[in-house]
Amino acid sequence: MWIDRARAGRYLCAGWRWARLLAPRHTASGVRVFYGHDLVPAEGEPVAGGTAKFQRLARRFPNSSTDFSLLYLGSTSLPRDLGPLLRLARRREIPVVVNQDGVAYPGWAGEATEELNARYRRALQAADHVLFQSQFSKDSSDLFLGEPAGRWEVLYNAVDVDHFTPAATAPTDGPVLLLGGDQTQAYRLELALRTFVLVLERNPAARLLVAGRLVSPAEPLLEELGIRDRVELVGRYAQRDAPNLIRRAHLLLHTKVNDPCPSAVIEAMACGLPVVYPASGGTVELVGDEAGIGVPHPEGWERDEPPSPEALADAVLQVLAARPAYSAAARERAVERFSLEPWLDRHAELFTELTRRPRSRPS
């Protein structure tokens, strides 16, 4: 019943928005951004996927759902009424910016690959300007979606480095490993737990924090491995609580392969956590050579083949042995490359340019 009411509420909001959108109007000048959704999570509220970028952008550009001069879309959170919105933008010569994350590929999307990519492709090809979250995002998009019709650039995700800061003192217990973000693929949780067992053999005081939404139950494997008392299932958390959670750990264990540009990695680095991860996707570009260790594994699109637990555990132990140096490098890299203010400034420049220049919309 609650789900039906929530769905009805969304339809009612969308209907009211479209009634206002289609009414005769006087167009004012200036940058007014619509993110394709009637509600953008308030600052500090839980977010997922593209809504995290909307939340950060809304600091400077509040969501304007009915009188917008620019349409900003995130590939991982495209609106249900994508087609009508794109047609309206074209008719009114409203510029479209797409923030392109990843694509669907057979290794995780299976038979739904083309169905998912069709929506991504539609948004991408309608965009006046595409912001790829990493070079990996650009390369995979070119492969599965085709090259964009409009202009493009690589703009990595960003983090508020004044909010995400290192702990005053490192946790005294542990070592503590953090599996951050949402665990939306079953292998990510299993790989982390099996890796942790091997770390635990060398560090009997070690603990693992598992954050985010789980798509598979953890309890059976926890019981099988005999580590229930060493693992804490944190669950989903609000952005306002994220720094305190990250500061409880010494290291981020990120187990997703082919991850385009994970914000969880940038947030952890800003808090001084080094990262151990599969050496694929955009994560390699984020962490570099000094802020953690990427573990090689078979790369391909037909199936996901992450590193072995043994290889990940070896990397974890190597990083922990030199954690102060890795930690300092992680914080420095986050501040220098992924600070929020320059990211917002670039958006401001782009939005101003697009809303002022003569239109040459992709065909």
Short mmCIF file of C-alpha atoms in Angstrom, two decimals:
data_model
loop_
_atom_site.label_atom_id
_atom_site.label_comp_id
_atom_site.label_asym_id
_atom_site.label_seq_id
_atom_site.Cartn_x
_atom_site.Cartn_y
_atom_site.Cartn_z
CA MET A 1 0.00 0.00 0.00
CA TRP A 2 2.81 2.42 0.90
CA ILE A 3 4.55 1.68 -2.41
CA ASP A 4 1.34 2.35 -4.34
CA ARG A 5 0.84 5.65 -2.53
CA ALA A 6 4.46 6.65 -3.15
CA ARG A 7 4.13 5.82 -6.84
CA ALA A 8 0.85 7.73 -7.04
CA GLY A 9 2.53 10.70 -5.38
CA ARG A 10 5.34 10.68 -7.95
CA TYR A 11 2.86 10.54 -10.83
CA LEU A 12 0.87 13.38 -9.30
CA CYS A 13 3.99 15.54 -8.97
CA ALA A 14 5.03 14.75 -12.54
CA GLY A 15 1.55 15.52 -13.85
CA TRP A 16 1.48 18.86 -12.06
CA ARG A 17 4.96 19.67 -13.36
CA TRP A 18 3.98 18.93 -16.96
CA ALA A 19 0.85 21.04 -16.65
CA ARG A 20 3.03 23.98 -15.63
CA LEU A 21 5.69 23.19 -18.24
CA LEU A 22 3.20 23.24 -21.11
CA ALA A 23 1.44 26.41 -19.99
CA PRO A 24 2.28 29.66 -21.85
CA ARG A 25 5.20 31.32 -20.13
CA HIS A 26 7.58 34.25 -20.19
CA THR A 27 11.18 33.10 -20.41
CA ALA A 28 13.56 34.90 -18.07
CA SER A 29 17.29 35.01 -18.63
CA GLY A 30 19.85 33.29 -16.44
CA VAL A 31 20.87 29.75 -15.51
CA ARG A 32 18.08 27.63 -14.05
CA VAL A 33 18.84 23.92 -13.93
CA PHE A 34 16.45 20.97 -13.95
CA TYR A 35 17.87 17.56 -13.06
CA GLY A 36 14.99 15.57 -14.54
CA HIS A 37 13.43 14.74 -11.16
CA ASP A 38 10.96 16.72 -9.10
CA LEU A 39 12.91 16.15 -5.90
CA VAL A 40 16.66 16.25 -5.33
CA PRO A 41 17.80 14.91 -1.93
CA ALA A 42 18.54 17.71 0.47
CA GLU A 43 22.15 18.20 1.49
CA GLY A 44 23.22 15.44 3.85
CA GLU A 45 20.38 13.04 2.97
CA PRO A 46 21.07 9.53 1.60
CA VAL A 47 21.89 9.47 -2.10
CA ALA A 48 22.71 6.87 -4.73
CA GLY A 49 24.12 7.05 -8.24
CA GLY A 50 23.56 10.27 -10.12
CA THR A 51 21.53 11.89 -7.35
CA ALA A 52 24.78 12.50 -5.45
CA LYS A 53 25.90 14.86 -8.21
CA PHE A 54 22.53 16.59 -8.29
CA GLN A 55 22.72 17.09 -4.53
CA ARG A 56 26.13 18.74 -4.81
CA LEU A 57 25.20 20.88 -7.79
CA ALA A 58 22.02 22.07 -6.07
CA ARG A 59 24.23 24.04 -3.68
CA ARG A 60 24.71 26.58 -6.45
CA PHE A 61 21.97 25.62 -8.88
CA PRO A 62 18.72 24.68 -7.10
CA ASN A 63 16.42 22.26 -8.90
CA SER A 64 14.08 24.24 -11.19
CA SER A 65 11.55 21.75 -12.51
CA THR A 66 9.20 24.00 -14.49
CA ASP A 67 11.06 27.13 -15.61
CA PHE A 68 14.48 25.76 -16.47
CA SER A 69 16.97 27.08 -18.97
CA LEU A 70 19.24 24.02 -18.89
CA LEU A 71 18.50 20.29 -18.57
CA TYR A 72 21.16 18.32 -16.65
CA LEU A 73 20.88 14.53 -16.76
CA GLY A 74 22.84 11.81 -14.98
CA SER A 75 23.15 8.54 -16.88
CA THR A 76 22.60 6.43 -13.76
CA SER A 77 19.42 8.30 -12.77
CA LEU A 78 17.65 9.15 -16.02
CA PRO A 79 14.03 10.30 -15.53
CA ARG A 80 11.08 8.11 -16.51
CA ASP A 81 9.85 10.81 -18.87
CA LEU A 82 13.22 11.15 -20.63
CA GLY A 83 11.76 11.23 -24.15
CA PRO A 84 9.21 14.01 -23.55
CA LEU A 85 11.80 16.07 -21.67
CA LEU A 86 14.30 15.82 -24.51
CA ARG A 87 11.64 16.76 -27.05
CA LEU A 88 10.62 19.76 -24.95
CA ALA A 89 14.25 20.85 -24.62
CA ARG A 90 14.75 20.60 -28.37
CA ARG A 91 11.58 22.54 -29.15
CA ARG A 92 12.46 25.34 -26.74
CA GLU A 93 16.18 25.27 -27.61
CA ILE A 94 17.15 24.46 -24.04
CA PRO A 95 20.71 23.07 -23.80
CA VAL A 96 21.17 19.54 -22.49
CA VAL A 97 24.15 18.41 -20.42
CA VAL A 98 24.65 14.72 -19.68
CA ASN A 99 26.91 13.46 -16.90
CA GLN A 100 27.92 10.06 -18.27
CA ASP A 101 28.93 7.39 -15.77
CA GLY A 102 29.12 3.79 -16.94
CA VAL A 103 27.34 1.68 -19.52
CA ALA A 104 25.59 -1.66 -19.47
CA TYR A 105 27.73 -4.58 -20.60
CA PRO A 106 27.05 -8.36 -20.67
CA GLY A 107 29.21 -9.08 -17.61
CA TRP A 108 26.66 -7.47 -15.28
CA ALA A 109 23.58 -6.62 -17.36
CA GLY A 110 23.29 -9.85 -19.33
CA GLU A 111 20.33 -9.89 -21.73
CA ALA A 112 19.25 -6.42 -20.56
CA THR A 113 22.44 -4.82 -21.92
CA GLU A 114 20.97 -3.28 -25.06
CA GLU A 115 17.71 -2.28 -23.39
CA LEU A 116 19.62 -0.30 -20.77
CA ASN A 117 22.08 1.16 -23.24
CA ALA A 118 19.27 2.38 -25.49
CA ARG A 119 18.24 4.92 -22.83
CA TYR A 120 21.83 5.94 -22.16
CA ARG A 121 22.40 6.36 -25.89
CA ARG A 122 19.28 8.48 -26.33
CA ALA A 123 20.41 10.93 -23.66
CA LEU A 124 24.01 10.96 -24.85
CA GLN A 125 23.16 11.70 -28.47
CA ALA A 126 20.75 14.50 -27.48
CA ALA A 127 23.36 16.26 -25.34
CA ASP A 128 24.96 19.55 -26.29
CA HIS A 129 27.78 18.73 -23.87
CA VAL A 130 28.77 15.45 -22.21
CA LEU A 131 30.75 15.24 -18.97
CA PHE A 132 32.43 11.84 -18.80
CA GLN A 133 33.31 10.87 -15.24
CA SER A 134 36.62 9.29 -16.28
CA GLN A 135 38.55 8.36 -19.39
CA PHE A 136 37.27 4.83 -18.81
CA SER A 137 33.73 6.22 -18.97
CA LYS A 138 34.51 7.84 -22.33
CA ASP A 139 36.12 4.73 -23.78
CA SER A 140 33.35 2.36 -22.69
CA SER A 141 30.68 4.81 -23.83
CA ASP A 142 32.26 5.09 -27.28
CA LEU A 143 32.28 1.30 -27.49
CA PHE A 144 28.70 0.61 -26.42
CA LEU A 145 26.85 3.88 -27.14
CA GLY A 146 28.82 5.51 -29.94
CA GLU A 147 30.67 8.79 -29.87
CA PRO A 148 28.66 11.79 -28.62
CA ALA A 149 27.14 14.13 -31.18
CA GLY A 150 27.95 17.22 -29.10
CA ARG A 151 31.04 18.45 -27.29
CA TRP A 152 32.54 16.52 -24.40
CA GLU A 153 35.19 16.52 -21.69
CA VAL A 154 36.36 14.32 -18.83
CA LEU A 155 35.35 15.72 -15.43
CA TYR A 156 35.92 13.44 -12.46
CA ASN A 157 33.49 13.32 -9.57
CA ALA A 158 34.30 15.57 -6.64
CA VAL A 159 34.01 15.69 -2.88
CA ASP A 160 33.78 18.40 -0.24
CA VAL A 161 37.28 18.08 1.22
CA ASP A 162 36.33 20.35 4.11
CA HIS A 163 33.57 17.91 5.11
CA PHE A 164 35.42 14.69 4.30
CA THR A 165 38.58 15.07 6.38
CA PRO A 166 40.91 12.61 8.14
CA ALA A 167 40.33 11.65 11.75
CA ALA A 168 42.32 13.61 14.30
CA THR A 169 43.90 10.32 15.29
CA ALA A 170 43.71 7.00 13.50
CA PRO A 171 41.49 4.31 15.09
CA THR A 172 43.45 2.53 17.80
CA ASP A 173 41.76 -0.86 17.36
CA GLY A 174 41.88 -3.13 14.37
CA PRO A 175 43.06 -2.77 11.67
CA VAL A 176 39.59 -1.87 10.41
CA LEU A 177 38.65 -2.38 6.77
CA LEU A 178 35.68 -0.64 5.15
CA LEU A 179 33.60 -1.98 2.29
CA GLY A 180 31.84 1.23 1.25
CA GLY A 181 29.05 2.23 -1.12
CA ASP A 182 26.14 -0.04 -2.07
CA GLN A 183 26.90 -3.72 -2.67
CA THR A 184 24.70 -4.03 -5.76
CA GLN A 185 26.41 -7.14 -7.12
CA ALA A 186 26.65 -10.30 -5.04
CA TYR A 187 30.31 -11.00 -5.84
CA ARG A 188 31.39 -7.70 -4.25
CA LEU A 189 30.29 -8.72 -0.76
CA GLU A 190 31.48 -12.32 -1.07
CA LEU A 191 34.90 -11.24 -2.33
CA ALA A 192 35.27 -8.77 0.53
CA LEU A 193 34.35 -11.37 3.16
CA ARG A 194 36.69 -14.00 1.74
CA THR A 195 39.48 -11.45 1.52
CA PHE A 196 38.86 -10.37 5.10
CA VAL A 197 39.17 -13.97 6.35
CA LEU A 198 42.71 -14.10 4.97
CA VAL A 199 43.58 -10.72 6.51
CA LEU A 200 42.17 -11.95 9.81
CA GLU A 201 44.59 -14.90 9.78
CA ARG A 202 47.49 -12.43 9.89
CA ASN A 203 45.74 -9.82 12.05
CA PRO A 204 43.42 -11.54 14.56
CA ALA A 205 42.19 -8.15 15.82
CA ALA A 206 41.05 -7.02 12.36
CA ARG A 207 37.45 -5.95 11.76
CA LEU A 208 35.38 -5.28 8.66
CA LEU A 209 32.65 -2.64 8.26
CA VAL A 210 30.16 -3.40 5.48
CA ALA A 211 28.21 -0.33 4.40
CA GLY A 212 25.34 0.26 2.03
CA ARG A 213 22.54 -1.77 0.52
CA LEU A 214 23.06 -5.50 0.07
CA VAL A 215 21.50 -7.46 -2.79
CA SER A 216 22.32 -10.80 -1.18
CA PRO A 217 22.09 -11.85 2.48
CA ALA A 218 25.36 -11.73 4.37
CA GLU A 219 24.48 -13.97 7.28
CA PRO A 220 24.93 -17.41 5.61
CA LEU A 221 28.47 -16.64 4.45
CA LEU A 222 29.35 -14.94 7.74
CA GLU A 223 28.35 -18.10 9.56
CA GLU A 224 30.12 -20.36 7.07
CA LEU A 225 33.36 -18.40 7.42
CA GLY A 226 33.03 -18.04 11.19
CA ILE A 227 33.50 -14.27 11.19
CA ARG A 228 30.12 -13.00 12.36
CA ASP A 229 31.63 -11.33 15.43
CA ARG A 230 34.32 -9.57 13.36
CA VAL A 231 32.01 -7.99 10.75
CA GLU A 232 29.63 -5.08 11.30
CA LEU A 233 26.81 -4.55 8.82
CA VAL A 234 26.37 -0.78 8.87
CA GLY A 235 23.61 -0.52 6.27
CA ARG A 236 22.73 2.60 4.31
CA TYR A 237 23.85 5.95 5.67
CA ALA A 238 23.24 9.64 5.01
CA GLN A 239 25.93 11.79 3.45
CA ARG A 240 26.13 13.85 6.62
CA ASP A 241 27.19 10.70 8.48
CA ALA A 242 29.62 9.41 5.85
CA PRO A 243 32.82 11.07 7.17
CA ASN A 244 32.36 9.66 10.68
CA LEU A 245 31.80 6.20 9.23
CA ILE A 246 34.89 6.40 7.01
CA ARG A 247 37.04 7.68 9.88
CA ARG A 248 36.32 4.45 11.79
CA ALA A 249 38.46 2.56 9.28
CA HIS A 250 42.11 2.34 8.27
CA LEU A 251 41.61 1.24 4.66
CA LEU A 252 38.92 1.09 1.98
CA LEU A 253 38.47 -2.29 0.33
CA HIS A 254 36.68 -1.60 -2.96
CA THR A 255 35.78 -4.82 -4.76
CA LYS A 256 33.84 -3.67 -7.84
CA VAL A 257 35.50 -4.26 -11.21
CA ASN A 258 35.11 -1.82 -14.11
CA ASP A 259 33.82 0.90 -11.79
CA PRO A 260 33.64 4.13 -13.84
CA CYS A 261 34.25 6.76 -11.11
CA PRO A 262 33.22 5.64 -7.62
CA SER A 263 32.51 8.55 -5.27
CA ALA A 264 33.05 6.21 -2.31
CA VAL A 265 36.71 5.94 -3.32
CA ILE A 266 37.16 9.71 -3.52
CA GLU A 267 35.40 10.24 -0.18
CA ALA A 268 37.62 7.64 1.49
CA MET A 269 40.77 9.20 0.05
CA ALA A 270 39.69 12.63 1.29
CA CYS A 271 39.42 11.10 4.77
CA GLY A 272 42.95 9.73 4.46
CA LEU A 273 42.05 6.12 3.69
CA PRO A 274 44.20 4.30 1.16
CA VAL A 275 42.36 2.03 -1.26
CA VAL A 276 42.82 -1.59 -2.32
CA TYR A 277 40.81 -2.42 -5.42
CA PRO A 278 40.62 -4.41 -8.69
CA ALA A 279 42.86 -2.61 -11.19
CA SER A 280 40.20 -1.78 -13.77
CA GLY A 281 37.72 0.94 -14.64
CA GLY A 282 38.09 4.55 -13.60
CA THR A 283 39.25 3.60 -10.09
CA VAL A 284 42.76 3.27 -11.48
CA GLU A 285 42.61 6.93 -12.57
CA LEU A 286 41.36 8.05 -9.16
CA VAL A 287 43.82 6.23 -6.90
CA GLY A 288 46.94 6.50 -9.04
CA ASP A 289 50.19 4.87 -7.94
CA GLU A 290 50.53 6.40 -4.51
CA ALA A 291 47.12 6.30 -2.76
CA GLY A 292 46.62 2.54 -2.71
CA ILE A 293 47.15 -0.66 -4.65
CA GLY A 294 45.23 -1.91 -7.67
CA VAL A 295 45.24 -5.68 -8.06
CA PRO A 296 45.37 -7.00 -11.66
CA HIS A 297 42.63 -9.34 -12.86
CA PRO A 298 41.24 -10.60 -16.20
CA GLU A 299 39.48 -7.72 -17.92
CA GLY A 300 36.62 -8.09 -20.37
CA TRP A 301 33.01 -7.27 -21.06
CA GLU A 302 31.45 -10.74 -21.25
CA ARG A 303 31.82 -11.51 -17.56
CA ASP A 304 33.22 -9.94 -14.43
CA GLU A 305 36.34 -11.72 -13.17
CA PRO A 306 37.61 -9.95 -10.03
CA PRO A 307 40.98 -10.67 -8.42
CA SER A 308 41.31 -13.61 -6.09
CA PRO A 309 40.80 -13.09 -2.34
CA GLU A 310 44.43 -14.09 -1.85
CA ALA A 311 45.70 -11.34 -4.16
CA LEU A 312 43.49 -8.71 -2.55
CA ALA A 313 44.50 -9.80 0.95
CA ASP A 314 48.20 -9.54 0.03
CA ALA A 315 47.60 -5.99 -1.20
CA VAL A 316 45.70 -5.09 1.97
CA LEU A 317 48.56 -6.32 4.14
CA GLN A 318 51.09 -4.43 2.02
CA VAL A 319 49.16 -1.17 2.37
CA LEU A 320 48.61 -1.64 6.10
CA ALA A 321 52.35 -2.13 6.58
CA ALA A 322 52.98 1.34 5.10
CA ARG A 323 49.68 2.95 5.96
CA PRO A 324 50.91 6.41 7.09
CA ALA A 325 52.53 7.11 3.71
CA TYR A 326 49.58 5.78 1.73
CA SER A 327 47.16 7.72 3.94
CA ALA A 328 48.95 11.03 3.45
CA ALA A 329 49.12 10.47 -0.30
CA ALA A 330 45.40 9.64 -0.46
CA ARG A 331 44.40 12.85 1.28
CA GLU A 332 46.77 14.96 -0.82
CA ARG A 333 45.52 13.44 -4.07
CA ALA A 334 41.87 14.01 -3.13
CA VAL A 335 42.47 17.66 -2.24
CA GLU A 336 44.55 18.41 -5.34
CA ARG A 337 42.44 16.58 -7.92
CA PHE A 338 38.89 16.04 -6.66
CA SER A 339 37.90 19.08 -4.57
CA LEU A 340 34.29 20.15 -4.89
CA GLU A 341 34.73 23.89 -5.50
CA PRO A 342 36.67 23.59 -8.79
CA TRP A 343 34.10 21.02 -9.93
CA LEU A 344 31.28 23.44 -9.18
CA ASP A 345 33.19 26.28 -10.85
CA ARG A 346 33.58 24.26 -14.04
CA HIS A 347 29.85 23.56 -14.08
CA ALA A 348 29.12 27.26 -13.58
CA GLU A 349 31.34 28.18 -16.53
CA LEU A 350 29.76 25.54 -18.72
CA PHE A 351 26.18 26.42 -17.78
CA THR A 352 26.77 30.12 -18.44
CA GLU A 353 28.38 29.41 -21.79
CA LEU A 354 25.62 27.05 -22.95
CA THR A 355 22.75 29.32 -21.95
CA ARG A 356 24.30 32.32 -23.67
CA ARG A 357 25.72 30.99 -26.92
CA PRO A 358 23.72 30.45 -30.13
CA ARG A 359 22.36 26.95 -30.32
CA SER A 360 23.76 24.25 -32.57
CA ARG A 361 21.96 21.22 -31.27
CA PRO A 362 23.11 17.71 -32.23
CA SER A 363 20.96 16.25 -34.98
#
